PDB file of C-alpha atoms in Angstrom:
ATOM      1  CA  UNK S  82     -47.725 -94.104  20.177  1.00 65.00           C
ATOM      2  CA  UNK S  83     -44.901 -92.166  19.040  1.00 90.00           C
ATOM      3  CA  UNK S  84     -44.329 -90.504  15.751  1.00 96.00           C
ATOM      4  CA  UNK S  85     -41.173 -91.556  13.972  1.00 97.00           C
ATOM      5  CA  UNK S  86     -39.832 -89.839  10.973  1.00 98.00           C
ATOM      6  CA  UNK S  87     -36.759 -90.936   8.289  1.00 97.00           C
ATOM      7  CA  UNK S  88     -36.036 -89.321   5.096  1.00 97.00           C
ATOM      8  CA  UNK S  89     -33.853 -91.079   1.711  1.00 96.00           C
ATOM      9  CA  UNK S  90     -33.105 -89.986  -1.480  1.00 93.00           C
ATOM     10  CA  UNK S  91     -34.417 -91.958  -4.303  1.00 91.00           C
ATOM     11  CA  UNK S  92     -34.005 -91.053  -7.818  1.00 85.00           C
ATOM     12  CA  UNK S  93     -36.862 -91.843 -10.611  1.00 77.00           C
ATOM     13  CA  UNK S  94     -37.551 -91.531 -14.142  1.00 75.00           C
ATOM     14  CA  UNK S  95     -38.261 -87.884 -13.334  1.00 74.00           C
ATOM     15  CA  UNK S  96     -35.233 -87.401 -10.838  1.00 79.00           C
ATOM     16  CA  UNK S  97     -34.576 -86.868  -7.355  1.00 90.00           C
ATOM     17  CA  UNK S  98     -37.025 -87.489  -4.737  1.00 94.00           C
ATOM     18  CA  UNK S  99     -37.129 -86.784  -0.922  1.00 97.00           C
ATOM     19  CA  UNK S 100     -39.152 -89.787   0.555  1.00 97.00           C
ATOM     20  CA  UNK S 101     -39.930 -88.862   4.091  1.00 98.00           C
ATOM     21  CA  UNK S 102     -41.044 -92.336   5.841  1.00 98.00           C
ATOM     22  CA  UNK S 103     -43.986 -91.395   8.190  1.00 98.00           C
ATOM     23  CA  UNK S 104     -44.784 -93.841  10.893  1.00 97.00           C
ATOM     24  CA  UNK S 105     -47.241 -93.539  14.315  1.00 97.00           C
ATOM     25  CA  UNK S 106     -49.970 -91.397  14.968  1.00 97.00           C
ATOM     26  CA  UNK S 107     -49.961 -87.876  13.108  1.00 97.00           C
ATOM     27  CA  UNK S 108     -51.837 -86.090  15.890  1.00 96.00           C
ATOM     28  CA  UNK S 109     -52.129 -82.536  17.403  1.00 96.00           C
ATOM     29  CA  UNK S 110     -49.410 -83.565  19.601  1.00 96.00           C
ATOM     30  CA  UNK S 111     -46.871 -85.099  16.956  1.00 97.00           C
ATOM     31  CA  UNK S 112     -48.248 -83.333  13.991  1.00 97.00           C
ATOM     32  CA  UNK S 113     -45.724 -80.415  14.569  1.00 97.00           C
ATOM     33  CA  UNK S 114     -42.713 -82.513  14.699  1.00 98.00           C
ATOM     34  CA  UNK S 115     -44.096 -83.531  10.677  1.00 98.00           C
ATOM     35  CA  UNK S 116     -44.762 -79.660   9.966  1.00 98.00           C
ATOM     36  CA  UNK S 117     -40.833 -79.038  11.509  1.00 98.00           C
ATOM     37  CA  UNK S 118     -39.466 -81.805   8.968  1.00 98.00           C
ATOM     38  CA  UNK S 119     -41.046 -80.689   6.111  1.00 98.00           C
ATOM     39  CA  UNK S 120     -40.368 -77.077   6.730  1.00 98.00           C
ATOM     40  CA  UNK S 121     -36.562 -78.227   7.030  1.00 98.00           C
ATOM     41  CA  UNK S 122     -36.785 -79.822   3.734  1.00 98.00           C
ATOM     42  CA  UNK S 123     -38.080 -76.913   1.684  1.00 97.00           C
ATOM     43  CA  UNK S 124     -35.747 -74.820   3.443  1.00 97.00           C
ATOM     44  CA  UNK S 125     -32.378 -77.079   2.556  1.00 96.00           C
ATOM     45  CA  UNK S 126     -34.115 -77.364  -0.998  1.00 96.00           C
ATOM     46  CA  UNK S 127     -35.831 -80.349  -1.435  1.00 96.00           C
ATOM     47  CA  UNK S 128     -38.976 -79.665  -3.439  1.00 96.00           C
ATOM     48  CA  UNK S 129     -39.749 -83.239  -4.989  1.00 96.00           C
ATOM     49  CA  UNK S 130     -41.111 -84.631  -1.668  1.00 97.00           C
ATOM     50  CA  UNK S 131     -42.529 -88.451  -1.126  1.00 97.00           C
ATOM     51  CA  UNK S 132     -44.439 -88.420   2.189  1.00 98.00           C
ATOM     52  CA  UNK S 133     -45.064 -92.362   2.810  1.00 98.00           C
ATOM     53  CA  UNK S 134     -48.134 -92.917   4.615  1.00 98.00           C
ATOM     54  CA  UNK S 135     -47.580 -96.860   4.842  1.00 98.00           C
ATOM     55  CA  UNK S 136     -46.813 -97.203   8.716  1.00 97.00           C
ATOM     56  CA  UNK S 137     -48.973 -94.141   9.767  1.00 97.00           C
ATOM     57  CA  UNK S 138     -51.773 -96.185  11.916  1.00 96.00           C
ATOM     58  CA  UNK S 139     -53.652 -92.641  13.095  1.00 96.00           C
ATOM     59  CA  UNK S 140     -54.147 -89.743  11.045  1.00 97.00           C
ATOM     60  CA  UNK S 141     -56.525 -86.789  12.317  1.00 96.00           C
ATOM     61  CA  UNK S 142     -57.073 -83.485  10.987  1.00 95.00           C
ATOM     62  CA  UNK S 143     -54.145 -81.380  12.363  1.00 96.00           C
ATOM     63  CA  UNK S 144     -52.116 -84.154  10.421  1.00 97.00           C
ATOM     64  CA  UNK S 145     -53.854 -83.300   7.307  1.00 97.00           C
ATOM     65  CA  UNK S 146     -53.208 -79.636   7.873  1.00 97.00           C
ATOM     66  CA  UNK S 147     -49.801 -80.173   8.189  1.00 98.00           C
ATOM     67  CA  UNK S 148     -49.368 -81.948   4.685  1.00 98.00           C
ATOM     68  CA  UNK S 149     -51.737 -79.417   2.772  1.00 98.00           C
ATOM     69  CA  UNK S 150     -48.865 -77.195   4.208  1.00 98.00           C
ATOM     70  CA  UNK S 151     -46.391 -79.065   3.092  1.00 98.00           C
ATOM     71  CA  UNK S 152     -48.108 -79.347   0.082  1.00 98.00           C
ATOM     72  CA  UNK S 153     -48.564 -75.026  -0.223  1.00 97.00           C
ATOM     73  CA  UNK S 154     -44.702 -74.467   0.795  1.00 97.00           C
ATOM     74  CA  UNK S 155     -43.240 -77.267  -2.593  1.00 97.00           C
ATOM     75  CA  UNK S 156     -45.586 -75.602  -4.988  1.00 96.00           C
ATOM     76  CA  UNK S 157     -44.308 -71.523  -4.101  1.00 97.00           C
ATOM     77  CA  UNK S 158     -41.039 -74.120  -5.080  1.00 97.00           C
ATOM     78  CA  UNK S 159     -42.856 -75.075  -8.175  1.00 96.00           C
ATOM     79  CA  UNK S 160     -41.915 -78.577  -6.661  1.00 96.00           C
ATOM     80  CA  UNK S 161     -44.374 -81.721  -5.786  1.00 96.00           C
ATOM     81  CA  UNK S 162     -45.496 -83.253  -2.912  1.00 97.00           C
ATOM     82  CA  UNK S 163     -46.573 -86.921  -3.575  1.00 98.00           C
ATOM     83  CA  UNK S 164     -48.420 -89.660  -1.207  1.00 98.00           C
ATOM     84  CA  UNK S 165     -48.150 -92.841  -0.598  1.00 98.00           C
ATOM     85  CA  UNK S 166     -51.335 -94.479   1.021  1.00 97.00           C
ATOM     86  CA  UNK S 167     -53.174 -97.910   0.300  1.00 97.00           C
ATOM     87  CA  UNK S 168     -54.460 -98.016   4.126  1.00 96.00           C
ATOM     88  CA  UNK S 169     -58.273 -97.699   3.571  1.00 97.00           C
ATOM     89  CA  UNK S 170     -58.602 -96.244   7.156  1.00 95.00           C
ATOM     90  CA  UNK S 171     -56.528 -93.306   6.560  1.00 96.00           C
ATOM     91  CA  UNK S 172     -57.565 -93.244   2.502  1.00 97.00           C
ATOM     92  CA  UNK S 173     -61.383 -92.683   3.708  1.00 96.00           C
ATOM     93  CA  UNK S 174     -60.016 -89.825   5.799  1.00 96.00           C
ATOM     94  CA  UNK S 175     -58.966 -88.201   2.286  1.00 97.00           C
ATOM     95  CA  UNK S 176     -62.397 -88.887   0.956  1.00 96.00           C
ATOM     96  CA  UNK S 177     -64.508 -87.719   3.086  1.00 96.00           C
ATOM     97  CA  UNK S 178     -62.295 -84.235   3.651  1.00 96.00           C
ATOM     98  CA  UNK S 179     -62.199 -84.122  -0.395  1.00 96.00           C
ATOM     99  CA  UNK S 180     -58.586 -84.108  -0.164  1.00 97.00           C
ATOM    100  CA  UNK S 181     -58.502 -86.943  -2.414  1.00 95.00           C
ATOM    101  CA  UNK S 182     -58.494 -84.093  -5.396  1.00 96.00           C
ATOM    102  CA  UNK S 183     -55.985 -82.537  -4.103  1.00 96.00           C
ATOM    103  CA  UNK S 184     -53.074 -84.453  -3.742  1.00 97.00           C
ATOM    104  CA  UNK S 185     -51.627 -87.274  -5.556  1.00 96.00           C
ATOM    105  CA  UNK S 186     -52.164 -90.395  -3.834  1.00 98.00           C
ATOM    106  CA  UNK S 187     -49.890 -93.134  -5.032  1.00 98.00           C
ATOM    107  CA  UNK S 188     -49.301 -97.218  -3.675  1.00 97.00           C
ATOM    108  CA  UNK S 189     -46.041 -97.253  -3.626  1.00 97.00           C
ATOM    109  CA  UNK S 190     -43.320 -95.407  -3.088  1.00 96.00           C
ATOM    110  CA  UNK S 191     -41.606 -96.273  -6.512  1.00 94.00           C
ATOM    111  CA  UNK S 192     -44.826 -95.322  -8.352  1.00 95.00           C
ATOM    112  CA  UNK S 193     -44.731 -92.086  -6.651  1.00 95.00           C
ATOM    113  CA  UNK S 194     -40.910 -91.268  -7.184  1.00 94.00           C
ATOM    114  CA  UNK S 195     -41.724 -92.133 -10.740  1.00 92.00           C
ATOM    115  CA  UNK S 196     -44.550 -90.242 -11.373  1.00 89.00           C
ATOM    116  CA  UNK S 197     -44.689 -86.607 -13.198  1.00 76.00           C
ATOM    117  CA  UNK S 198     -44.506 -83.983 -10.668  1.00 64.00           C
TER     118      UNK S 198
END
C-alpha cells in the first residue's frame, strides 16, 4: 500500500496549524517520504504541526522514528507537534514503545488544532 500525504491550514483558538493528513503504511520504505515532508515544513516555517494518524492502517518503528524527529526539529522551533490517533492498533504501538508520554495524542483533529502547544 502506498503512503499518501496532504497538508491544510487550519486555524484554532491558539492559531495556525499545519495538519499534515497521513494515510497508508508508514514503513521503512515510505517512512522517508514522511521524514522529507516534515523536514519541508520546518524549513518553510511551519512549527505548529497536526500529523493525523486517522487513515494510517500500518505503523512500524522507522515510522515512529520519523515523528520523534519531527517532533525534535518543531521544538529547536519552540513549536508543537500534535497527534491525532483513536486507532487502537497503532495507539498500542505508542504504549508499548512508551511514546504515549511523549507526544500529545489527540481524537480529532479540531481538538488537536485547539489545544495549547
Amino acid at each position: 500500500m502506498n503512503l499518501t500525504l496532504s497538508t491544510r491550514c487550519e486555524v484554532g483558538s491558539q492559531g495556525d496549524r499545519t495538519v499534515l493528513e497521513v494515510g497508508g503504511e508508514v514503513d521503512v520504505s515510505t517512512a522517508p517520504q514522511l521524514r522529507e515532508q516534515l523536514v519541508d515544513l520546518v524549513t518553510n516555517g511551519r512549527y505548529h504541526l497536526v500529523v493525523d494518524l486517522e487513515r494510517v492502517v500500518f505503523l512500524d518503528s522507522t515510522g515512529l522514528g520519523v515523528l520523534v524527529g519531527g517532533l525534535k526539529r518543531v521544538g529547536a522551533h519552540d513549536g508543537s507537534l500534535h497527534l491525532v490517533c483513536t486507532q487502537e492498533r497503532i495507539l498500542k504501538i505508542f504504549r508499548i514503545t512508551g511514546l504515549i508520554n511523549i507526544f500529545a495524542i489527540h481524537s480529532s483533529v479540531a481538538e488537536a488544532v485547539n489545544a495549547t502547544a
